[in-house]
N, CA, C and O of each residue as an XYZ file, in Angstrom:
816
protein
N      94.618    114.307     75.356
C      94.795    114.900     74.046
C      93.477    114.906     73.281
O      92.621    114.046     73.489
N      93.332    115.853     72.425
C      92.062    116.015     71.732
C      91.946    115.081     70.542
O      92.889    114.935     69.763
N      90.790    114.450     70.402
C      90.538    113.583     69.258
C      89.513    114.245     68.343
O      88.683    115.038     68.789
N      89.583    113.907     67.061
C      88.704    114.516     66.076
C      87.749    113.477     65.486
O      87.902    112.278     65.718
N      86.753    113.955     64.715
C      85.771    113.018     64.188
C      86.229    112.370     62.880
O      87.247    112.749     62.301
N      85.457    111.394     62.437
C      85.862    110.557     61.303
C      86.000    111.348     60.002
O      86.859    111.021     59.182
N      85.170    112.390     59.790
C      85.236    113.127     58.534
C      86.559    113.879     58.425
O      87.168    113.925     57.356
N      86.989    114.457     59.516
C      88.274    115.148     59.502
C      89.399    114.138     59.319
O      90.388    114.413     58.639
N      89.241    112.973     59.926
C      90.248    111.920     59.788
C      90.408    111.520     58.326
O      91.528    111.343     57.847
N      89.290    111.377     57.616
C      89.341    110.987     56.212
C      90.095    112.017     55.377
O      90.903    111.662     54.519
N      89.826    113.286     55.633
C      90.523    114.351     54.899
C      92.016    114.284     55.189
O      92.842    114.357     54.279
N      92.357    114.142     56.484
C      93.767    114.078     56.857
C      94.444    112.860     56.241
O      95.595    112.937     55.811
N      93.735    111.741     56.198
C      94.306    110.512     55.643
C      94.648    110.696     54.169
O      95.689    110.236     53.700
N      93.755    111.376     53.442
C      93.996    111.623     52.014
C      95.215    112.528     51.839
O      96.077    112.268     51.000
N      95.276    113.594     52.642
C      96.402    114.518     52.541
C      97.721    113.815     52.867
O      98.728    114.017     52.188
N      97.701    112.991     53.908
C      98.914    112.307     54.299
C      99.296    111.224     53.287
O     100.470    110.882     53.148
N      98.303    110.694     52.590
C      98.572    109.693     51.571
C      99.434    110.285     50.464
O     100.395    109.671     50.004
N      99.060    111.515     50.042
C      99.841    112.178     49.013
C     101.246    112.487     49.515
O     102.222    112.370     48.775
N     101.335    112.880     50.773
C     102.642    113.150     51.363
C     103.465    111.879     51.417
O     104.668    111.886     51.153
N     102.786    110.767     51.769
C     103.471    109.484     51.841
C     104.052    109.088     50.487
O     105.150    108.536     50.412
N     103.314    109.371     49.426
C     103.806    109.054     48.084
C     105.090    109.829     47.797
O     106.029    109.305     47.198
N     105.109    111.074     48.234
C     106.285    111.917     48.000
C     107.481    111.408     48.792
O     108.626    111.632     48.398
N     107.226    110.719     49.912
C     108.303    110.239     50.770
C     108.746    108.817     50.445
O     109.650    108.292     51.094
N     108.122    108.184     49.446
C     108.466    106.809     49.109
C     109.943    106.727     48.742
O     110.461    107.565     48.004
N     110.606    105.715     49.265
C     112.017    105.530     48.966
C     112.925    106.249     49.935
O     114.136    106.026     49.918
N     112.379    107.105     50.778
C     113.170    107.839     51.757
C     113.096    107.138     53.109
O     112.092    106.510     53.446
N     114.170    107.256     53.871
C     114.199    106.676     55.208
C     113.373    107.530     56.151
O     113.508    108.753     56.174
N     112.525    106.887     56.921
C     111.706    107.598     57.904
C     112.627    108.139     58.997
O     113.222    107.354     59.734
N     112.760    109.475     59.120
C     113.705    110.051     60.081
C     113.246    109.927     61.531
O     114.019    110.196     62.451
N     111.984    109.519     61.740
C     111.448    109.415     63.096
C     111.710    108.059     63.736
O     111.567    107.910     64.949
N     112.089    107.076     62.941
C     112.230    105.711     63.445
C     113.167    105.629     64.650
O     114.227    106.254     64.680
N     112.747    104.844     65.639
C     113.565    104.658     66.824
C     112.863    105.141     68.071
O     111.671    105.448     68.049
N     113.607    105.206     69.154
C     113.075    105.647     70.443
C     113.732    106.960     70.842
O     114.956    107.093     70.835
N     112.900    107.912     71.185
C     113.367    109.239     71.575
C     112.865    109.546     72.984
O     111.747    109.174     73.342
N     113.680    110.217     73.772
C     113.240    110.613     75.108
C     113.441    112.113     75.291
O     114.378    112.700     74.751
N     112.552    112.713     76.055
C     112.639    114.138     76.325
C     111.946    114.479     77.628
O     111.073    113.745     78.091
N     112.334    115.576     78.203
C     111.797    115.994     79.501
C     110.918    117.225     79.351
O     111.276    118.183     78.666
N     109.768    117.185     79.999
C     108.821    118.294     79.988
C     108.718    118.890     81.386
O     108.393    118.184     82.340
N     108.991    120.181     81.510
C     108.847    120.876     82.788
C     107.394    121.314     82.937
O     106.924    122.198     82.221
N     106.698    120.690     83.866
C     105.273    120.928     84.070
C     105.017    121.825     85.289
O     103.872    121.988     85.710
N     106.092    122.409     85.859
C     105.981    123.136     87.122
C     104.985    124.291     87.050
O     104.092    124.399     87.890
N     105.140    125.151     86.050
C     104.251    126.316     85.959
C     102.815    125.902     85.719
O     101.895    126.460     86.316
N     102.620    124.927     84.848
C     101.267    124.472     84.540
C     100.593    123.920     85.788
O      99.430    124.220     86.058
N     101.331    123.107     86.553
C     100.763    122.520     87.765
C     100.472    123.601     88.796
O      99.428    123.576     89.448
N     101.396    124.552     88.945
C     101.187    125.653     89.892
C      99.957    126.461     89.524
O      99.137    126.784     90.384
N      99.828    126.787     88.251
C      98.663    127.551     87.783
C      97.373    126.782     88.057
O      96.359    127.378     88.420
N      97.408    125.461     87.883
C      96.238    124.629     88.122
C      95.836    124.676     89.590
O      94.651    124.778     89.909
N      96.820    124.600     90.482
C      96.551    124.645     91.914
C      95.973    125.999     92.320
O      95.013    126.063     93.087
N      96.551    127.062     91.811
C      96.083    128.411     92.154
C      94.686    128.659     91.601
O      93.875    129.340     92.229
N      94.407    128.104     90.424
C      93.074    128.268     89.832
C      92.010    127.630     90.719
O      90.872    128.096     90.773
N      92.394    126.552     91.418
C      91.459    125.883     92.316
C      91.213    126.693     93.580
O      90.115    126.666     94.134
N      92.240    127.418     94.040
C      92.126    128.202     95.271
C      93.110    129.357     95.216
O      94.285    129.190     95.542
N      92.638    130.527     94.806
C      93.500    131.700     94.629
C      94.162    132.148     95.924
O      95.200    132.809     95.884
N      93.585    131.803     97.072
C      94.120    132.248     98.352
C      95.482    131.637     98.678
O      96.204    132.160     99.527
N      95.837    130.555     98.023
C      97.107    129.898     98.330
C      98.251    130.406     97.456
O      99.394    129.987     97.639
N      97.967    131.295     96.518
C      98.966    131.711     95.536
C     100.272    132.187     96.171
O     101.353    131.818     95.714
N     100.177    133.007     97.225
C     101.383    133.562     97.829
C     102.214    132.517     98.568
O     103.372    132.766     98.905
N     101.630    131.353     98.818
C     102.333    130.327     99.581
C     102.861    129.184     98.720
O     103.665    128.377     99.187
N     102.421    129.111     97.482
C     102.749    127.971     96.622
C     104.128    128.133     95.998
O     104.450    129.181     95.438
N     104.932    127.092     96.099
C     106.236    127.078     95.448
C     106.631    125.641     95.136
O     107.272    124.970     95.945
N     106.242    125.179     93.962
C     106.625    123.845     93.522
C     107.910    123.938     92.702
O     108.155    124.934     92.021
N     108.719    122.896     92.777
C     109.969    122.866     92.034
C     110.169    121.506     91.374
O     109.755    120.471     91.897
N     110.814    121.535     90.214
C     111.236    120.313     89.509
C     110.099    119.327     89.253
O     110.237    118.127     89.490
N     108.993    119.844     88.774
C     107.888    118.968     88.392
C     108.054    118.640     86.909
O     107.550    119.354     86.041
N     108.760    117.560     86.638
C     109.064    117.200     85.258
C     108.628    115.774     84.939
O     108.673    114.884     85.789
N     108.210    115.584     83.705
C     107.898    114.264     83.180
C     108.949    113.915     82.124
O     109.336    114.770     81.327
N     109.405    112.674     82.116
C     110.270    112.192     81.049
C     109.426    111.359     80.096
O     108.839    110.351     80.488
N     109.373    111.791     78.842
C     108.565    111.112     77.836
C     109.416    110.181     76.990
O     110.581    110.457     76.705
N     108.807    109.071     76.597
C     109.440    108.127     75.684
C     108.567    108.040     74.434
O     107.408    107.631     74.507
N     109.126    108.425     73.293
C     108.432    108.348     72.003
C     109.064    107.200     71.217
O     110.256    107.236     70.911
N     108.272    106.191     70.896
C     108.783    105.031     70.158
C     108.107    104.949     68.793
O     106.894    104.759     68.706
N     108.897    105.094     67.728
C     108.377    105.049     66.361
C     108.857    103.780     65.656
O     110.057    103.517     65.586
N     107.913    102.997     65.136
C     108.233    101.934     64.196
C     107.720    102.404     62.834
O     107.234    103.528     62.710
N     107.824    101.567     61.834
C     107.312    101.966     60.516
C     105.806    102.169     60.545
O     105.284    103.038     59.847
N     105.102    101.373     61.347
C     103.638    101.422     61.345
C     103.027    102.196     62.509
O     101.973    102.814     62.356
N     103.679    102.166     63.673
C     103.030    102.712     64.862
C     103.942    103.640     65.657
O     105.166    103.603     65.539
N     103.291    104.481     66.478
C     104.006    105.317     67.425
C     103.337    105.151     68.791
O     102.113    105.060     68.888
N     104.140    105.113     69.821
C     103.593    105.106     71.177
C     104.327    106.166     71.992
O     105.521    106.404     71.811
N     103.584    106.788     72.884
C     104.142    107.816     73.749
C     103.721    107.512     75.173
O     102.531    107.357     75.451
N     104.682    107.425     76.075
C     104.326    107.225     77.476
C     105.279    107.992     78.379
O     106.372    108.383     77.970
N     104.842    108.196     79.612
C     105.661    108.880     80.608
C     106.424    107.831     81.406
O     105.840    106.870     81.908
N     107.730    108.025     81.518
C     108.577    107.112     82.271
C     108.103    107.011     83.724
O     107.852    108.024     84.376
N     107.984    105.779     84.219
C     107.458    105.553     85.569
C     108.310    106.212     86.652
O     107.773    106.738     87.627
N     109.617    106.188     86.490
C     110.500    106.797     87.492
C     110.255    108.302     87.588
O     110.292    108.874     88.677
N     110.005    108.939     86.445
C     109.767    110.383     86.479
C     108.416    110.703     87.108
O     108.256    111.751     87.733
N     107.439    109.804     86.947
C     106.147    110.001     87.607
C     106.315    109.928     89.121
O     105.693    110.694     89.857
N     107.149    109.012     89.580
C     107.396    108.874     91.014
C     108.091    110.119     91.563
O     107.712    110.639     92.613
N     109.116    110.594     90.841
C     109.826    111.802     91.273
C     108.901    113.011     91.250
O     108.945    113.851     92.148
N     108.063    113.096     90.217
C     107.088    114.182     90.104
C     106.187    114.184     91.338
O     105.958    115.230     91.946
N     105.683    113.018     91.698
C     104.793    112.892     92.858
C     105.507    113.323     94.139
O     104.942    114.048     94.957
N     106.744    112.874     94.306
C     107.504    113.238     95.494
C     107.722    114.743     95.582
O     107.656    115.320     96.667
N     107.981    115.380     94.441
C     108.210    116.821     94.442
C     106.922    117.613     94.675
O     106.954    118.703     95.247
N     105.791    117.062     94.231
C     104.513    117.692     94.555
C     104.287    117.636     96.065
O     103.859    118.616     96.675
N     104.576    116.490     96.654
C     104.394    116.335     98.091
C     105.298    117.292     98.867
O     104.889    117.854     99.882
N     106.533    117.474     98.382
C     107.434    118.440     99.019
C     106.867    119.857     98.911
O     106.953    120.648     99.851
N     106.290    120.158     97.750
C     105.698    121.478     97.553
C     104.499    121.708     98.456
O     104.306    122.810     98.970
N     103.694    120.672     98.651
C     102.536    120.770     99.548
C     103.012    121.019    100.981
O     102.457    121.861    101.687
N     104.040    120.284    101.403
C     104.581    120.465    102.754
C     105.130    121.880    102.928
O     104.917    122.515    103.961
N     105.838    122.367    101.910
C     106.387    123.727    101.960
C     105.275    124.767    102.033
O     105.391    125.761    102.750
N     104.201    124.534    101.292
C     103.072    125.458    101.306
C     102.416    125.496    102.687
O     102.080    126.568    103.190
N     102.237    124.327    103.292
C     101.630    124.257    104.625
C     102.504    124.984    105.643
O     101.996    125.709    106.499
N     103.828    124.787    105.546
C     104.750    125.471    106.451
C     104.637    126.982    106.302
O     104.606    127.705    107.297
N     104.577    127.459    105.070
C     104.484    128.899    104.819
C     103.176    129.468    105.366
O     103.154    130.562    105.928
N     102.096    128.723    105.198
C     100.798    129.176    105.701
C     100.781    129.205    107.233
O     100.211    130.118    107.831
N     101.404    128.205    107.866
C     101.460    128.161    109.330
C     102.303    129.313    109.867
O     101.957    129.929    110.875
N     103.410    129.598    109.187
C     104.270    130.704    109.601
C     103.553    132.046    109.468
O     103.699    132.921    110.322
N     102.783    132.203    108.399
C     102.031    133.442    108.200
C     100.963    133.594    109.284
O     100.743    134.693    109.792
N     100.309    132.505    109.632
C      99.282    132.537    110.672
C      99.898    132.845    112.035
O      99.319    133.582    112.833
N     101.081    132.273    112.297
C     101.768    132.532    113.557
C     102.166    133.996    113.667
O     101.977    134.617    114.713
N     102.717    134.547    112.592
C     103.125    135.957    112.600
C     101.923    136.878    112.763
O     102.000    137.893    113.456
N     100.829    136.525    112.132
C      99.613    137.334    112.204
C      99.068    137.415    113.620
O      98.535    138.447    114.026
N      99.201    136.323    114.379
C      98.619    136.271    115.727
C      99.656    136.403    116.840
O      99.326    136.324    118.023
N     100.916    136.605    116.444
C     101.955    136.789    117.443
C     102.210    135.560    118.290
O     102.472    135.671    119.488
N     102.135    134.396    117.681
C     102.369    133.143    118.401
C     103.387    132.305    117.639
O     103.806    132.682    116.545
N     103.782    131.190    118.199
C     104.717    130.300    117.519
C     103.970    129.386    116.546
O     102.757    129.196    116.641
N     104.731    128.835    115.621
C     104.147    127.890    114.676
C     103.594    126.676    115.418
O     102.545    126.142    115.059
N     104.313    126.247    116.460
C     103.843    125.113    117.254
C     102.461    125.367    117.836
O     101.615    124.474    117.879
N     102.246    126.604    118.283
C     100.947    126.970    118.851
C      99.838    126.935    117.791
O      98.684    126.637    118.097
N     100.207    127.241    116.547
C      99.222    127.186    115.467
C      98.701    125.755    115.324
O      97.495    125.527    115.228
N      99.621    124.805    115.310
C      99.216    123.403    115.168
C      98.502    122.895    116.414
O      97.574    122.091    116.325
N      98.945    123.372    117.579
C      98.263    122.987    118.820
C      96.811    123.446    118.787
O      95.914    122.728    119.230
N      96.590    124.630    118.268
C      95.227    125.150    118.167
C      94.363    124.344    117.221
O      93.140    124.305    117.359
N      95.004    123.703    116.261
C      94.279    122.861    115.309
C      94.106    121.437    115.839
O      93.348    120.641    115.285
N      94.817    121.136    116.915
C      94.719    119.805    117.505
C      95.465    118.735    116.755
O      95.128    117.554    116.847
N      96.499    119.145    115.995
C      97.294    118.185    115.227
C      98.767    118.557    115.298
O      99.123    119.670    115.684
N      99.619    117.605    114.918
C     101.035    117.918    114.752
C     101.261    118.373    113.315
O     100.424    118.160    112.438
N     102.387    118.992    113.099
C     102.714    119.463    111.753
C     102.781    118.284    110.784
O     102.182    118.336    109.710
N     103.504    117.216    111.151
C     103.669    116.067    110.259
C     102.340    115.377    109.967
O     102.097    114.948    108.839
N     101.487    115.272    110.971
C     100.191    114.622    110.785
C      99.321    115.437    109.826
O      98.610    114.876    108.993
N      99.387    116.760    109.952
C      98.574    117.616    109.086
C      99.066    117.560    107.640
O      98.265    117.525    106.707
N     100.390    117.550    107.463
C     100.954    117.438    106.116
C     100.531    116.117    105.477
O     100.089    116.084    104.329
N     100.672    115.035    106.229
C     100.315    113.720    105.710
C      98.835    113.632    105.373
O      98.463    113.067    104.345
N      98.001    114.183    106.225
C      96.558    114.178    105.976
C      96.229    114.943    104.688
O      95.425    114.492    103.873
N      96.858    116.094    104.524
C      96.591    116.912    103.335
C      97.012    116.179    102.066
O      96.274    116.162    101.081
N      98.186    115.579    102.091
C      98.690    114.856    100.927
C      97.772    113.687    100.571
O      97.447    113.478     99.403
N      97.359    112.932    101.579
C      96.474    111.792    101.329
C      95.107    112.252    100.833
O      94.521    111.623     99.952
N      94.599    113.341    101.392
C      93.283    113.849    101.005
C      93.269    114.363     99.568
O      92.248    114.291     98.884
N      94.419    114.883     99.113
C      94.509    115.407     97.748
C      94.651    114.298     96.708
O      94.481    114.538     95.513
N      94.967    113.073     97.171
C      95.141    111.935     96.250
C      96.139    112.283     95.142
O      95.844    112.169     93.952
N      97.315    112.704     95.567
C      98.323    113.178     94.632
C      98.760    112.103     93.653
O      98.977    112.390     92.476
N      98.894    110.852     94.128
C      99.279    109.756     93.225
C      98.321    109.656     92.043
O      98.741    109.565     90.890
N      97.035    109.676     92.351
C      96.017    109.564     91.298
C      96.031    110.795     90.394
O      95.831    110.684     89.184
N      96.269    111.967     90.985
C      96.306    113.206     90.213
C      97.442    113.182     89.196
O      97.240    113.504     88.025
N      98.629    112.802     89.643
C      99.795    112.752     88.757
C      99.598    111.691     87.685
O      99.936    111.915     86.523
N      99.059    110.549     88.059
C      98.814    109.481     87.094
C      97.844    109.936     86.014
O      98.035    109.631     84.836
N      96.802    110.664     86.410
C      95.821    111.165     85.439
C      96.455    112.170     84.490
O      96.170    112.167     83.292
N      97.326    113.041     85.031
C      98.018    114.023     84.191
C      98.894    113.333     83.159
O      98.890    113.702     81.985
N      99.652    112.319     83.605
C     100.536    111.608     82.688
C      99.743    110.842     81.638
O     100.115    110.820     80.464
N      98.657    110.217     82.057
C      97.832    109.439     81.137
C      97.233    110.323     80.047
O      97.108    109.899     78.898
N      96.863    111.546     80.406
C      96.281    112.477     79.436
C      97.267    112.849     78.332
O      96.863    113.320     77.269
N      98.546    112.640     78.580
C      99.571    113.001     77.614
C     100.122    111.794     76.861
O     101.055    111.932     76.070
N      99.556    110.617     77.098
C     100.046    109.405     76.455
C      99.179    109.031     75.247
O      98.016    109.424     75.167
N      99.744    108.281     74.321
C      98.990    107.831     73.153
C      99.682    106.642     72.508
O     100.843    106.345     72.789
N      98.942    105.972     71.637
C      99.483    104.859     70.869
C      98.588    104.618     69.661
O      97.365    104.584     69.791
N      99.187    104.451     68.492
C      98.387    104.194     67.304
C      99.213    104.219     66.036
O     100.406    104.522     66.066
N      98.578    103.901     64.926
C      99.223    104.024     63.628
C      99.449    105.509     63.354
O      98.789    106.359     63.951
N     100.382    105.824     62.450
C     100.641    107.250     62.198
C     101.084    107.488     60.762
O     101.552    106.591     60.061
N     100.915    108.732     60.364
C     101.449    109.248     59.113
C     102.210    110.519     59.460
O     101.985    111.113     60.515
N     103.109    110.936     58.577
C     103.860    112.150     58.874
C     104.202    112.895     57.595
O     104.287    112.304     56.518
N     104.398    114.207     57.730
C     104.937    114.992     56.638
C     106.172    115.714     57.180
O     106.799    115.221     58.118
N     106.529    116.842     56.628
C     107.776    117.497     57.025
C     107.726    118.115     58.424
O     108.771    118.317     59.044
N     106.531    118.418     58.927
C     106.486    119.050     60.254
C     105.317    118.597     61.122
O     105.075    119.178     62.180
N     104.596    117.579     60.695
C     103.439    117.147     61.468
C     103.308    115.624     61.487
O     103.566    114.941     60.496
N     102.901    115.125     62.641
C     102.622    113.703     62.808
C     101.137    113.569     63.128
O     100.624    114.264     64.005
N     100.455    112.688     62.427
C      99.048    112.428     62.682
C      98.913    110.988     63.152
O      99.255    110.053     62.427
N      98.413    110.818     64.366
C      98.227    109.488     64.937
C      96.786    109.061     64.705
O      95.854    109.759     65.105
N      96.604    107.910     64.057
C      95.275    107.424     63.699
C      94.863    106.295     64.644
O      95.621    105.354     64.879
N      93.642    106.410     65.181
C      93.153    105.419     66.138
C      92.150    104.464     65.497
O      91.593    104.749     64.436
N      91.929    103.328     66.158
C      90.998    102.329     65.650
C      89.552    102.814     65.633
O      88.734    102.296     64.873
N      89.231    103.817     66.474
C      87.855    104.317     66.514
C      87.632    105.470     65.536
O      86.675    106.233     65.665
N      88.543    105.586     64.546
C      88.414    106.595     63.490
C      88.539    108.026     64.006
O      87.916    108.942     63.469
N      89.331    108.211     65.030
C      89.692    109.555     65.500
C      91.200    109.695     65.354
O      91.895    108.726     65.048
N      91.701    110.905     65.576
C      93.131    111.094     65.412
C      93.682    112.175     66.330
O      92.935    112.977     66.891
N      94.998    112.182     66.473
C      95.729    113.196     67.207
C      96.735    113.857     66.269
O      97.197    113.250     65.303
N      97.060    115.101     66.570
C      98.101    115.789     65.820
C      99.265    116.133     66.743
O      99.059    116.572     67.874
N     100.463    115.936     66.263
C     101.662    116.405     66.944
C     102.541    117.087     65.910
O     102.780    116.536     64.836
N     103.019    118.267     66.222
C     103.972    118.897     65.316
C     105.381    118.530     65.773
O     105.594    118.178     66.933
N     106.340    118.614     64.850
C     107.708    118.285     65.225
C     108.708    119.077     64.386
O     108.406    119.553     63.291
N     109.903    119.195     64.942
C     111.016    119.823     64.238
C     112.226    118.918     64.427
O     112.617    118.617     65.555
N     112.813    118.488     63.318
C     113.913    117.531     63.355
C     115.228    118.229     63.095
O     115.388    118.907     62.080
N     116.187    118.063     64.025
C     117.521    118.607     63.853
C     118.473    117.523     63.394
O     118.042    116.447     62.980
N     119.762    117.799     63.464
C     120.758    116.821     63.060
C     120.748    115.595     63.980
O     120.822    114.460     63.509
N     120.657    115.832     65.288
C     120.678    114.734     66.249
C     119.590    114.871     67.311
O     119.628    114.193     68.338
N     118.632    115.741     67.061
C     117.587    115.955     68.056
C     116.230    116.110     67.384
O     116.129    116.349     66.181
N     115.208    115.967     68.189
C     113.829    116.045     67.704
C     112.998    116.770     68.742
O     112.998    116.386     69.911
N     112.291    117.809     68.337
C     111.394    118.518     69.246
C     109.960    118.206     68.837
O     109.545    118.498     67.716
N     109.214    117.615     69.754
C     107.831    117.231     69.492
C     106.902    118.075     70.352
O     107.115    118.212     71.556
N     105.882    118.635     69.738
C     104.912    119.448     70.470
C     103.616    118.668     70.610
O     103.002    118.275     69.618
N     103.206    118.449     71.861
C     101.984    117.702     72.148
C     101.034    118.575     72.948
O     101.388    119.675     73.371
N      99.817    118.071     73.151
C      98.809    118.824     73.894
C      98.093    117.915     74.875
O      97.922    116.722     74.625
N      97.670    118.504     76.016
C      96.852    117.738     76.962
C      95.378    118.091     76.806
O      94.550    117.743     77.648
N      95.061    118.793     75.706
C      93.693    119.220     75.454
C      93.460    120.670     75.824
O      92.509    121.296     75.356
N      94.336    121.203     76.672
C      94.229    122.604     77.098
C      95.491    123.380     76.763
O      95.431    124.491     76.237
N      96.627    122.787     77.071
C      97.913    123.438     76.851
C      98.752    122.641     75.853
O      98.595    121.428     75.716
N      99.648    123.353     75.158
C     100.590    122.705     74.251
C     101.984    122.754     74.858
O     102.360    123.740     75.492
N     102.751    121.677     74.660
C     104.070    121.580     75.257
C     105.085    121.119     74.222
O     104.882    120.108     73.549
N     106.180    121.865     74.099
C     107.270    121.476     73.212
C     108.275    120.668     74.019
O     108.757    121.127     75.055
N     108.597    119.453     73.543
C     109.481    118.551     74.273
C     110.728    118.272     73.429
O     110.652    117.541     72.442
N     111.872    118.845     73.806
C     113.123    118.535     73.102
C     113.554    117.107     73.417
O     113.651    116.735     74.586
N     113.812    116.313     72.398
C     114.133    114.891     72.597
C     115.486    114.541     71.980
O     115.957    115.187     71.044
N     116.087    113.499     72.539
C     117.291    112.913     71.969
C     117.015    111.444     71.693
O     116.198    110.818     72.369
N     117.702    110.899     70.698
C     117.485    109.505     70.328
C     118.234    108.579     71.263
O     119.430    108.751     71.498
N     117.526    107.598     71.796
C     118.152    106.671     72.729
C     118.438    105.318     72.108
O     119.314    104.591     72.577
N     117.698    104.969     71.044
C     117.994    103.731     70.309
C     117.173    103.682     69.034
O     117.274    102.721     68.271
């Protein structure tokens, strides 16, 4: 997420101070723990294709989702990705990589009029060994962890009717917009490049 410099932080702090005065005596509607799911499939697919356009016709990832936990106290907010969803995300990326390799092998076999088995024989590997090698070489665990970490935060915060400003100890800040319903909360966050709206429900 993008951080800003101290001068902008000071301006935001003053603005939020006035907003805070207006909210005195009111219950903070954000208090508690909220969870929501973000579908990252298209973003991840676009990222992979941007790295190598030649694989576009073979790529098909499914169910690449992160479950976010937003915890608000009176003073602080923390946002993290649920560990179980990171594991499932990683597993689904690996399935997508295997599917992509299968599609590429089938295309190569059809192009040369041979069987898929012959394609792997020509490479001197088995299908399973090649899939495993590719997955390990891509360091998918580290990739997914880095993606999730880029979307996490923790710090003091201020809020107004549609924006949350997270203030850090190093005098930088983050912005998140939000929309509060009767029993739901939609929070929009950024990884520095893309913005994502996450519909959340209160869990406690």
